[in-house]
Short mmCIF file of C-alpha atoms in Angstrom, two decimals:
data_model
loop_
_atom_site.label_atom_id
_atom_site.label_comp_id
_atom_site.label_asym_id
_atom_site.label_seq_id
_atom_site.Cartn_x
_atom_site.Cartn_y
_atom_site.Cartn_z
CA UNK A 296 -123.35 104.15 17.50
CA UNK A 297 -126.59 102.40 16.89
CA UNK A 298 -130.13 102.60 17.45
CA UNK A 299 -133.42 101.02 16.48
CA UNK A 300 -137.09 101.57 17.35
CA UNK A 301 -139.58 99.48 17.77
CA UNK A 302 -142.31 97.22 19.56
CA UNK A 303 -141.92 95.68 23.05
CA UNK A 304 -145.14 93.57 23.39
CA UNK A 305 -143.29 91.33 26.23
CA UNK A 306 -141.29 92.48 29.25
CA UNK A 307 -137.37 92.97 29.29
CA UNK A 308 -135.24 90.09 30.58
CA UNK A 309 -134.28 92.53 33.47
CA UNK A 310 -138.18 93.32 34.55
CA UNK A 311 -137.10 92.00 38.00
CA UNK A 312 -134.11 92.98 39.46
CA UNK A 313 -132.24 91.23 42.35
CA UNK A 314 -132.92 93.16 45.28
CA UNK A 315 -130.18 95.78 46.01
CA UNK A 316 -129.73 96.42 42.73
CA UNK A 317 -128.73 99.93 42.10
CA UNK A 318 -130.21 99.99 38.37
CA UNK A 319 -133.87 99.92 39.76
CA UNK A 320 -133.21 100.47 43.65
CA UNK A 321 -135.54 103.69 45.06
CA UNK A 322 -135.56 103.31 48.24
CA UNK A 323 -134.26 101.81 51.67
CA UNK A 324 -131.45 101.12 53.21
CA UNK A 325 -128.26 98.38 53.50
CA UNK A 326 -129.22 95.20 54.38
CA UNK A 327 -132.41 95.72 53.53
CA UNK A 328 -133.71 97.48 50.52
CA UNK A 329 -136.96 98.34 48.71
CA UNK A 330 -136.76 98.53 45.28
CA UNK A 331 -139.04 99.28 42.38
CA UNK A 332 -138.60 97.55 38.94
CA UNK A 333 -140.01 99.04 35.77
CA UNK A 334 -140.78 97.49 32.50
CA UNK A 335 -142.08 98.36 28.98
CA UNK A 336 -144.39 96.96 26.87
CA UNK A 337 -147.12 97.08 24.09
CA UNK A 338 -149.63 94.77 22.43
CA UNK A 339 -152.04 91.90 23.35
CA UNK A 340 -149.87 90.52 26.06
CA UNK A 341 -150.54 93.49 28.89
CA UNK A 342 -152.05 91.04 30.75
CA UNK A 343 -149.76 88.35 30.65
CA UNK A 344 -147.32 91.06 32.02
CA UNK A 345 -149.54 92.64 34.58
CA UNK A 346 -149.85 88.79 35.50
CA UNK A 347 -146.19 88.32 35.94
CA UNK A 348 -145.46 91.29 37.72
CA UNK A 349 -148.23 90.72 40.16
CA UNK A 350 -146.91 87.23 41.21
CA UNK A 351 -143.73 88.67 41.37
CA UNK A 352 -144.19 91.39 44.06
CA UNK A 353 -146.36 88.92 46.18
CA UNK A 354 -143.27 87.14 46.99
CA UNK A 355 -141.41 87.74 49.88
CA UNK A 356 -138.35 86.01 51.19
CA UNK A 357 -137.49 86.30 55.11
CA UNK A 358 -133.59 86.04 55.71
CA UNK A 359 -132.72 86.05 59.57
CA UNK A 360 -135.95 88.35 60.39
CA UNK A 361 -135.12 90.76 57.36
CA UNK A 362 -137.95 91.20 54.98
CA UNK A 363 -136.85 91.94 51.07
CA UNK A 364 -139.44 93.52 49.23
CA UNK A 365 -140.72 94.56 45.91
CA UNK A 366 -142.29 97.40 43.95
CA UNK A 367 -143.14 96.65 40.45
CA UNK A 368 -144.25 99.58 37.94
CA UNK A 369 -145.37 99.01 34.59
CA UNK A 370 -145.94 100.72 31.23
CA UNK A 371 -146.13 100.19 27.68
CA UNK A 372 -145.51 101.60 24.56
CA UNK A 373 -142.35 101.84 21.63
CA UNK A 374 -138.95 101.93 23.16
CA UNK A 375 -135.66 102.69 21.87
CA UNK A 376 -132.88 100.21 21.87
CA UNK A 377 -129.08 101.74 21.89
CA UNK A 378 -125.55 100.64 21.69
CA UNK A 379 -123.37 103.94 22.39
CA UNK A 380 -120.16 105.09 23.69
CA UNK A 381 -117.24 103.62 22.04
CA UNK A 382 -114.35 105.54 24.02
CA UNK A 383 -111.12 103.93 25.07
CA UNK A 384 -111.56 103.37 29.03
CA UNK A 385 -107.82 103.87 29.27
CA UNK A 386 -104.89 105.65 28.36
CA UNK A 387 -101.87 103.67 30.05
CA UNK A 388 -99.04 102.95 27.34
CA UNK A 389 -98.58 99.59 29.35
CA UNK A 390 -102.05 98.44 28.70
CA UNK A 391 -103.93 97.15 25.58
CA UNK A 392 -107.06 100.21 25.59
CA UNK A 393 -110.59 98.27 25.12
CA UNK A 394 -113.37 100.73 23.87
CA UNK A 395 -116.34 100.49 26.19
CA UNK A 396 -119.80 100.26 25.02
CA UNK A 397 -123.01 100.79 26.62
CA UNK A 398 -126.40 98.60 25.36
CA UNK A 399 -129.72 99.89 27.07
CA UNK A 400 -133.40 100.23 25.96
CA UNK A 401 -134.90 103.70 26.83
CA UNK A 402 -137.71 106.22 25.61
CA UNK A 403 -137.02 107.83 22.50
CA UNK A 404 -134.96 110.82 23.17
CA UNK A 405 -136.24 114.39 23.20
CA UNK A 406 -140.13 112.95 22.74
CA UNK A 407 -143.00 113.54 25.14
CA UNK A 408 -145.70 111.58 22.97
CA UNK A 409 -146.23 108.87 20.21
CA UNK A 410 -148.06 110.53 17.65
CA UNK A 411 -148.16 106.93 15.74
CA UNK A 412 -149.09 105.04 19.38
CA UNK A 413 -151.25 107.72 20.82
CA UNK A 414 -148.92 107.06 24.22
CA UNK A 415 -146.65 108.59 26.23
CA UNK A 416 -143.16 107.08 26.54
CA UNK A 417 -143.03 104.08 28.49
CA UNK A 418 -140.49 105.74 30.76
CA UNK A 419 -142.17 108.68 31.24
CA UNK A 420 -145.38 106.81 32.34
CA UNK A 421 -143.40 105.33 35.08
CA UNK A 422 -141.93 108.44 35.93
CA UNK A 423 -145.68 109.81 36.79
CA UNK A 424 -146.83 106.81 38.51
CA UNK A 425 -143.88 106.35 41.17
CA UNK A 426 -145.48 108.63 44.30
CA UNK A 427 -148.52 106.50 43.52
CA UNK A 428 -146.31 103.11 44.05
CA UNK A 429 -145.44 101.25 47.57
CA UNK A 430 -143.45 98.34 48.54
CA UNK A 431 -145.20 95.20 47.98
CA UNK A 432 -147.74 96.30 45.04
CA UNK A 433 -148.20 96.50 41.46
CA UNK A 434 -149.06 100.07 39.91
CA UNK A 435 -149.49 100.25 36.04
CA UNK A 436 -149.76 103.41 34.14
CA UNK A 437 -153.17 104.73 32.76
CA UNK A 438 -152.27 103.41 29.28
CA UNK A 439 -151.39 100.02 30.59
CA UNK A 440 -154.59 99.76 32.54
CA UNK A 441 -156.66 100.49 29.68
CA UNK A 442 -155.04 97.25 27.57
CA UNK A 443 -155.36 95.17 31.02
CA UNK A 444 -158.90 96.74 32.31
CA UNK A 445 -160.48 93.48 31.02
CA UNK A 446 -158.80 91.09 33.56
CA UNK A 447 -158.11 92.64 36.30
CA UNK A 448 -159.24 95.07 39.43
CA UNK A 449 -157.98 97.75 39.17
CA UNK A 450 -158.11 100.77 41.73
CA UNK A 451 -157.06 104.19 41.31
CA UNK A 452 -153.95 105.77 43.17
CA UNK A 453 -153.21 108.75 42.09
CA UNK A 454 -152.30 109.11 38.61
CA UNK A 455 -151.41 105.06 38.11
CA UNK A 456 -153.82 101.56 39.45
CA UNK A 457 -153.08 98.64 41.78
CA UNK A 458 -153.18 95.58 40.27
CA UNK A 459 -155.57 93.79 41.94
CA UNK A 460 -157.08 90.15 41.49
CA UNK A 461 -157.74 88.43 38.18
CA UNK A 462 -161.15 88.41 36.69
CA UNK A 463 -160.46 86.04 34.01
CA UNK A 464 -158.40 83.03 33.11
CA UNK A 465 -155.62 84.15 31.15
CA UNK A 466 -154.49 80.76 28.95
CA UNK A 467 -151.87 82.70 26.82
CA UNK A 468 -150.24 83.45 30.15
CA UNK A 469 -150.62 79.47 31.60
CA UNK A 470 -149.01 78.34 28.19
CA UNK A 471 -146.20 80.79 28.00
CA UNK A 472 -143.05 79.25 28.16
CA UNK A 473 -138.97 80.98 28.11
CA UNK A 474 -137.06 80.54 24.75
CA UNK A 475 -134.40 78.17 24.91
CA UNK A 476 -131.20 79.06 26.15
CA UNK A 477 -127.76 79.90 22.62
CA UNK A 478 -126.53 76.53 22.00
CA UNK A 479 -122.84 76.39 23.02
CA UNK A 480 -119.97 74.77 21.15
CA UNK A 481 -122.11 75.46 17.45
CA UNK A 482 -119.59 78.43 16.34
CA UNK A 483 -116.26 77.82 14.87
CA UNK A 484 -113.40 78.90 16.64
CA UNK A 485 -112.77 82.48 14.93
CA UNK A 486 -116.43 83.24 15.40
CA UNK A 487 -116.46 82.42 19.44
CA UNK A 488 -113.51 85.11 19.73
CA UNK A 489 -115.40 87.91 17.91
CA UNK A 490 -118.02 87.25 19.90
CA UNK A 491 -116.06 87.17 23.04
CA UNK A 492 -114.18 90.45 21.71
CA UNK A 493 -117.83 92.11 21.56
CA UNK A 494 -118.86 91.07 24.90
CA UNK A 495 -115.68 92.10 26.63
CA UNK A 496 -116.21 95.79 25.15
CA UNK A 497 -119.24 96.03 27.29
CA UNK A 498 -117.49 95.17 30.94
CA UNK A 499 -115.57 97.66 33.31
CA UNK A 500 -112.16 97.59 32.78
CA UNK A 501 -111.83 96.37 36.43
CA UNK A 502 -114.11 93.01 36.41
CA UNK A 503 -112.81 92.39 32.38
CA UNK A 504 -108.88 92.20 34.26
CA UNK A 505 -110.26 90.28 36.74
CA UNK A 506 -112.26 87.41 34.97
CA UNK A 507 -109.32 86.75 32.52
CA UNK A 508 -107.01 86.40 35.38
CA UNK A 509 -108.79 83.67 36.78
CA UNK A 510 -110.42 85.44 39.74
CA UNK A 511 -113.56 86.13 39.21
CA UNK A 512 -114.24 84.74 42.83
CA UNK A 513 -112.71 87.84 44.18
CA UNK A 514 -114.78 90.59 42.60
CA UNK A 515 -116.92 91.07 45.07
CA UNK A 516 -115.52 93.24 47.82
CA UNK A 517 -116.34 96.80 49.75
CA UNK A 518 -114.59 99.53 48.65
CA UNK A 519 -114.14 103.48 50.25
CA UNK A 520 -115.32 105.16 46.65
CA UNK A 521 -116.54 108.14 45.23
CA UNK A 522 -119.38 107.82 42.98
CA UNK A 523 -120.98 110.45 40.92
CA UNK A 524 -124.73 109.85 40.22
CA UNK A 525 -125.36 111.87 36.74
CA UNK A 526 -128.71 113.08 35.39
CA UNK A 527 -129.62 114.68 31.74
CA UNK A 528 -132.73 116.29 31.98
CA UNK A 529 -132.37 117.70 28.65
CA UNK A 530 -132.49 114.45 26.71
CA UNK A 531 -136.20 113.81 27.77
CA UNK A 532 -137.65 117.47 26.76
CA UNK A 533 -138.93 117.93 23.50
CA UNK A 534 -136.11 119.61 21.15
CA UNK A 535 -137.58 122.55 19.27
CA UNK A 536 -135.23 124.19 16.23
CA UNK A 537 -133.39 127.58 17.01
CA UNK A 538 -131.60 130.47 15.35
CA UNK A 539 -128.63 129.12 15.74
CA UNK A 540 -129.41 125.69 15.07
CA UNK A 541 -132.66 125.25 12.73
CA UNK A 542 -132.30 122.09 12.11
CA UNK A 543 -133.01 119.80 14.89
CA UNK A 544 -130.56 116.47 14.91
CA UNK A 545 -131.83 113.10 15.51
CA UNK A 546 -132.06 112.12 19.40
CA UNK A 547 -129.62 109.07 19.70
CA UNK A 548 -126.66 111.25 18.47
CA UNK A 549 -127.56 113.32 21.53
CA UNK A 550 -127.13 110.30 23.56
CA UNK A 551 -123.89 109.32 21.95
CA UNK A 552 -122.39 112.63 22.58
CA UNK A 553 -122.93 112.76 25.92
CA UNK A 554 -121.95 108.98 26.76
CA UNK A 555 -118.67 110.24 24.47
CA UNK A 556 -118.42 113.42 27.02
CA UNK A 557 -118.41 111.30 30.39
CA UNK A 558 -116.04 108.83 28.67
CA UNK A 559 -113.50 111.02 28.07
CA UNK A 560 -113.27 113.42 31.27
CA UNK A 561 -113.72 109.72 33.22
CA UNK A 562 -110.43 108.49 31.23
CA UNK A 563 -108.89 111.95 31.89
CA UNK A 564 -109.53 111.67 35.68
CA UNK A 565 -108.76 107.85 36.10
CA UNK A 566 -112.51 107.07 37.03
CA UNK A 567 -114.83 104.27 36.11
CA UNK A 568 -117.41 104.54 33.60
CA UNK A 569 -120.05 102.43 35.53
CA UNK A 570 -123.05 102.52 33.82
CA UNK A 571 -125.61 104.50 31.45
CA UNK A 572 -129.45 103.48 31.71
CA UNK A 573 -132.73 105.51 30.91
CA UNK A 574 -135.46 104.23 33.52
CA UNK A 575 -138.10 106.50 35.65
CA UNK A 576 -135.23 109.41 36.38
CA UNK A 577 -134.83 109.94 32.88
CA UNK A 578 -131.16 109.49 31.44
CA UNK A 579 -128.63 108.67 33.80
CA UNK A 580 -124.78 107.47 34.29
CA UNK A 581 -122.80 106.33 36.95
CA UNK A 582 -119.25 106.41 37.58
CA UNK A 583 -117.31 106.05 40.26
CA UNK A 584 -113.67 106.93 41.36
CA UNK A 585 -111.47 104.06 43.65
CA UNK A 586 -112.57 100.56 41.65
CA UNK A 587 -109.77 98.42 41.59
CA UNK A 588 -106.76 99.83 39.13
CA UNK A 589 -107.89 103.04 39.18
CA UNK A 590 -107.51 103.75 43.11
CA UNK A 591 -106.11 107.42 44.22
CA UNK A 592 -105.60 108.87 47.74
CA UNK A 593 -107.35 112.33 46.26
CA UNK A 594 -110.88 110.24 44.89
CA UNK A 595 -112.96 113.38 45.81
CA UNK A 596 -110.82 115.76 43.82
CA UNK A 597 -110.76 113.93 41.12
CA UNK A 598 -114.29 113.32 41.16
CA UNK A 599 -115.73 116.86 41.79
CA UNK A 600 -113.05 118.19 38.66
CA UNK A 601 -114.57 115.63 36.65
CA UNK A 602 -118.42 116.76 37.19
CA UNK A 603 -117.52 120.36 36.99
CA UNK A 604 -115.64 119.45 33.77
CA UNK A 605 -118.59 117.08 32.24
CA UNK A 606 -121.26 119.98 33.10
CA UNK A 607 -119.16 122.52 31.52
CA UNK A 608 -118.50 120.49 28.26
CA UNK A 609 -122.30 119.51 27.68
CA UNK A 610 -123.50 123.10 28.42
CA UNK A 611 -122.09 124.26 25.35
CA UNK A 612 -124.09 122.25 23.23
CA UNK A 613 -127.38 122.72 25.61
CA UNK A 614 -127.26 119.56 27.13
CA UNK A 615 -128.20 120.33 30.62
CA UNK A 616 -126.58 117.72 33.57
CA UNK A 617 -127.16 117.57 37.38
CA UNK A 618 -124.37 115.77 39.00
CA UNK A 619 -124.79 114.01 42.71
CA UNK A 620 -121.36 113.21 44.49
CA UNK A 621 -121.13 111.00 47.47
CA UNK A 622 -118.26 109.54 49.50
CA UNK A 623 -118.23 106.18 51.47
CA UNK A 624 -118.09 102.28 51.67
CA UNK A 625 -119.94 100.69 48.82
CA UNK A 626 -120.09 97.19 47.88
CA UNK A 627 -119.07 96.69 44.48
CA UNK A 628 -120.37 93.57 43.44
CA UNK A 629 -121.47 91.21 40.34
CA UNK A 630 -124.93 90.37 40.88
CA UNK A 631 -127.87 88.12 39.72
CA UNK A 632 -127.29 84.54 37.88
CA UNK A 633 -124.47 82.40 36.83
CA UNK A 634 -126.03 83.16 33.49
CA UNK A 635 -126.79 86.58 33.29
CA UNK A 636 -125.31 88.91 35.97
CA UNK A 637 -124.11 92.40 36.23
CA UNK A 638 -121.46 94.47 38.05
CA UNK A 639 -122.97 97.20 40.06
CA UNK A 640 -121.90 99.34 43.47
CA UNK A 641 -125.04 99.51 45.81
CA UNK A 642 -125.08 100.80 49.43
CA UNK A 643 -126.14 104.47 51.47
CA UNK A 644 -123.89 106.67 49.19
CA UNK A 645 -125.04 105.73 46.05
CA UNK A 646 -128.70 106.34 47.29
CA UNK A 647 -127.51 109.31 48.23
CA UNK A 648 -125.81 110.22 45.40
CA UNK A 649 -129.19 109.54 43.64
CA UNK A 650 -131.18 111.52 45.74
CA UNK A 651 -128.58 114.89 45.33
CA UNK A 652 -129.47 114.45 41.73
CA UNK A 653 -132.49 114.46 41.65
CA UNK A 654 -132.27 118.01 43.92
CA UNK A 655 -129.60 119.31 41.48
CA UNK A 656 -132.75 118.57 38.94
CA UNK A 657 -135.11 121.13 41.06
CA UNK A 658 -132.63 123.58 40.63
CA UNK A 659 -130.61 123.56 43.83
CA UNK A 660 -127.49 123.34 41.70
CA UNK A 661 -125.90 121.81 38.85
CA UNK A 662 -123.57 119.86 41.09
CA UNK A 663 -124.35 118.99 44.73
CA UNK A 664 -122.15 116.64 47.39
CA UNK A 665 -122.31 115.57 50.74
CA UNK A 666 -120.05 116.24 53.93
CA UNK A 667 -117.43 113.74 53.42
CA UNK A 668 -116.89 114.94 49.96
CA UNK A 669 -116.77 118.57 51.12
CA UNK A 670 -114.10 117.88 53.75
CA UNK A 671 -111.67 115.78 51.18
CA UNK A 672 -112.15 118.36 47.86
CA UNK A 673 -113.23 121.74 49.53
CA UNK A 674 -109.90 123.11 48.23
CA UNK A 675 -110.35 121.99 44.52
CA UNK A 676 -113.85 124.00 43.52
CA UNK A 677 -116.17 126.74 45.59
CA UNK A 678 -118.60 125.16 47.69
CA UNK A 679 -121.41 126.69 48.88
CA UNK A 680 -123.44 125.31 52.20
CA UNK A 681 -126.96 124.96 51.55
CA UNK A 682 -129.47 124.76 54.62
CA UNK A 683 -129.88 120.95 56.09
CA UNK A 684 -132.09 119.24 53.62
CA UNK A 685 -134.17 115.97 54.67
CA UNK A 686 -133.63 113.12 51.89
CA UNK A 687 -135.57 110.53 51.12
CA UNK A 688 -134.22 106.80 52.88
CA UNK A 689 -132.03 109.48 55.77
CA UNK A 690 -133.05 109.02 59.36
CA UNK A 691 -132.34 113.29 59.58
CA UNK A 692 -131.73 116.10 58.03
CA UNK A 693 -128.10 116.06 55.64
CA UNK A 694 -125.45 118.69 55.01
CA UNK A 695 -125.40 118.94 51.32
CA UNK A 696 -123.26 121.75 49.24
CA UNK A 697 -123.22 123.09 45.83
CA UNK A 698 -120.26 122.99 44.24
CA UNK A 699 -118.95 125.43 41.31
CA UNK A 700 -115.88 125.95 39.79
CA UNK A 701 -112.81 127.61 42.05
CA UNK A 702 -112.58 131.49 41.58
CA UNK A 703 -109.78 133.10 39.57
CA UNK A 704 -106.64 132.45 41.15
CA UNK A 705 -105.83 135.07 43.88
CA UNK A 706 -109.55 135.39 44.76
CA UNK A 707 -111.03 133.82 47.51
CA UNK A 708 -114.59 133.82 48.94
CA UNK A 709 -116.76 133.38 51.96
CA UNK A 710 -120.59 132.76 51.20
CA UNK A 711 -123.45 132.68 53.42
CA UNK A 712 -126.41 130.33 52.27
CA UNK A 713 -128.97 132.59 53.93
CA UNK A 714 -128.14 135.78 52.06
CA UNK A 715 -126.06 134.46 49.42
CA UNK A 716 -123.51 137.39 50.10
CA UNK A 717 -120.08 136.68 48.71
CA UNK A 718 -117.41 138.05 50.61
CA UNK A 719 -113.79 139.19 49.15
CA UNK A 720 -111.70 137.40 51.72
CA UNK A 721 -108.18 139.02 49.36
CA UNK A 722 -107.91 140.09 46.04
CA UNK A 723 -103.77 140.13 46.04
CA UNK A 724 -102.30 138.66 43.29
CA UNK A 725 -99.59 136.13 43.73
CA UNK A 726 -96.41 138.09 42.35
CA UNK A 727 -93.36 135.66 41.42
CA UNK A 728 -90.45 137.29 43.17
CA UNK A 729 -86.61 135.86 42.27
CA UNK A 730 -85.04 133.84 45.14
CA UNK A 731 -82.11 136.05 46.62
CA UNK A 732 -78.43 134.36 47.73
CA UNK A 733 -79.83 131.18 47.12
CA UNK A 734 -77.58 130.53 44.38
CA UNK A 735 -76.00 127.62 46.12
CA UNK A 736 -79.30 125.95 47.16
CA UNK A 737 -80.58 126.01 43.72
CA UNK A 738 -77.19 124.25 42.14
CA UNK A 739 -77.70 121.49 45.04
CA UNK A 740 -81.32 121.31 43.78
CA UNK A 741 -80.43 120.67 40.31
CA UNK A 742 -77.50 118.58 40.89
CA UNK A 743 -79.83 116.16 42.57
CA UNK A 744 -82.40 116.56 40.09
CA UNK A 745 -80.36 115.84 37.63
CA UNK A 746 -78.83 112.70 38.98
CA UNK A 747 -81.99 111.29 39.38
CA UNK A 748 -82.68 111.64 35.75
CA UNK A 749 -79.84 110.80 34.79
CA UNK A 750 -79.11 107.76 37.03
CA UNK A 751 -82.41 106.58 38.31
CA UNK A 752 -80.78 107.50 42.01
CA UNK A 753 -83.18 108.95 44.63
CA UNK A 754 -82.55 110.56 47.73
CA UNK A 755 -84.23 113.22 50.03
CA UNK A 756 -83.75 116.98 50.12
CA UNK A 757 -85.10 119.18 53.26
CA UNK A 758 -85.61 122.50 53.14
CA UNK A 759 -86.60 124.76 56.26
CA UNK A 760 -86.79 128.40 56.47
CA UNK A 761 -89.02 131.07 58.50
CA UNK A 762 -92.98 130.61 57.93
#
């Protein structure tokens, strides 16, 4: 687990996104999406980056009548750069476990303002500027405006400013040129492999398989999944000490822990660990249950244990988590340049997914899901119907329910969203009672039972009786 802080006076390699990219997608709907990218900066260049962005988003490609467009939101300040997780993604005897890592830049956890910068954090700035953004525009954050004010227009919307027109040559920008591109074939032969060994600790299990097989050409496919869209709210408030804990730990091992947490209960339920990024939603992961080796007829169940599990785990430390579920076709996909692309899943349930979270966040609900969810798992937890609810990038109103841990065993319960009411449907405990004259049936059982341990034989056994 690693971390480092400092400067970011030029954009991210990933400022743009390709469009229907999950990582920065807000909006819109399969084939055509509108997506916002956000990037971080301080220092001289601003306008170099305001420059680039602005060029960017005034691009627009038509593909059989189908418009793709851009929103670009900038800010600036120190970010934080981590490497965490570090958790076997597997624990099959018949395969070699590879510990998955996670590398991401992000605000600095559990701070709401630079006292050495005088700024907010990069992310956050975003965060308040993303009503004020629409398709096709540039909006930078007050503190980005105020180191670009000199060379562009600039016109208030709402709490951020459009980018407008330049007012000045920029010759830093015209000269700018991209680094060179690693020299290949300069490393010995021992120092390629670690290398390779690093880089393969950083790819889902499922595309790592598939690239050292040979088929990379096959990745992309659509797939009926079940994604979880998690959010950590807690990780961006400001962490005051406590009775119980005085002494208030440093931020990143709060980000390691719960990377650790989603891990595990992800290896425990056979799911994919997709994803962890900080952008304008604060801290989030992704994961996802039905990628390739890891496919189950009961993806729902496993998924909605697995949230209710991960919520459970990080309450006890105070790490609160607001969990979005979502069932359906997504295309799961490796996307962007021969060299530099990333696997993602992008389609209507992940947006949904996203949007469910960000309702769980308003208090609706630590863990929320949609219908097809509901009708696959409702016999694993307690789900509770909430009222239709319009989301954003849904032509209606959705059927979303809150889900919470099943009841004790023999205790059912019927709730009404209106009132809230629960309603003992039975408290009767399930007695065991001893099977009478079925002494014969019982040595037939485990006869065959025993055979099949014993010599690998199968065979069928019916039973019938009175219901």
């Amino acid at each position: 687990m690693t971390a480092e802080e400092g400067c970011s006076p030029t954009p991210s390699d990933n400022t743009v996104v390709p469009p229907g990219t999950p990582k920065k997608i807000e909006e819109g709907n399969m084939p055509v999406r509108r997506g916002s990218a956000s990037s971080s900066g301080g220092g001289p260049g601003g306008g170099m980056q305001a420059a680039s962005a602005s060029e960017v988003a005034s691009r627009e490609s038509d593909l059989d009548d189908r418009t793709l467009s851009l929103k670009v939101m900038v800010g600036i300040g120190r970010v934080c750069v981590f490497r965490v997780g570090g958790v076997e993604e597997t624990c099959r005897t018949d395969e070699v476990a590879v510990p998955r890592w996670e590398f991401l830049v992000g605000d600095k956890p559990h701070e709401h303002y630079d006292e050495l910068m005088k700024l907010r954090p990069p992310m956050q700035q975003i965060a308040s500027i993303e009503d004020s953004s629409a398709a096709g525009t540039v909006v930078v954050s007050s503190e980005t405006a105020e180191a670009v004010e000199d060379s562009f227009e600039l016109l208030e919307v709402g709490q951020g400013f459009q980018v407008g027109a330049l007012t000045r040559k920029l010759e830093a920008f015209q000269e700018t040129h991209g680094l060179p591109g690693a020299s290949t074939g300069t490393r010995g032969h021992a120092s390629q492999t670690r290398v390779a060994t690093i880089l393969r600790a950083h790819l889902p299990d499922c595309v790592r398989d598939r690239i050292e097989a040979g088929h990379a050409d096959f990745i992309n496919e659509v797939r009926r999944l079940t994604v979880l869209f998690l959010g950590f709210p807690s990780l961006t408030e400001p962490k005051r000490p406590t009775p119980e804990h005085p002494e208030v730990a440093g931020g990143v091992g709060d980000v390691q822990r719960v990377v650790e947490v989603v891990q595990r209960h992800m290896r425990q339920y056979d799911g994919s660990f997709l994803q962890f990024r900080c952008d304008e939603k604060g801290f989030l992961a992704i994961c996802a249950f039905g990628l390739p080796g890891r496919t189950h007829h009961q993806r729902p169940v496993r998924a909605v244990r697995a949230a209710l599990k991960i919520v459970d785990n990080l309450k006890e430390d105070g790490t609160q988590t607001c969990v979005g579920i979502t069932t359906g076709d997504l295309l799961c996909a490796c996307v962007g340049s021969p060299a530099r692309s990333e696997y993602t899943v992008f389609g209507d349930p992940i947006n949904m997914s996203a949007r469910l979270m960000c309702k769980a966040k308003k208090g609706m609900g630590s863990v929320l899901c949609d219908q097809k969810t509901y009708d696959r798992a409702k016999a694993t937890a307690k789900f509770v119907a909430l009222d239709p609810m319009q989301v954003k990038g849904s032509p209606g109103p959705v059927l979303v329910y809150k889900v919470e841990p099943m009841a004790p065993r023999g205790t059912a319960f019927a709730r009404n969203s209106s009132d809230e009411v629960e309603v003992p449907l039975t408290c009767r405990t399930v007695v065991r009672k001893p099977l009478v004259e079925r002494d014969d049936v019982m040595e037939m059982m485990w006869s065959r039972i025993s055979g099949m341990m014993r010599e690998h034989q199968g065979g069928v056994v019916l039973i019938e009786g009175a219901a």
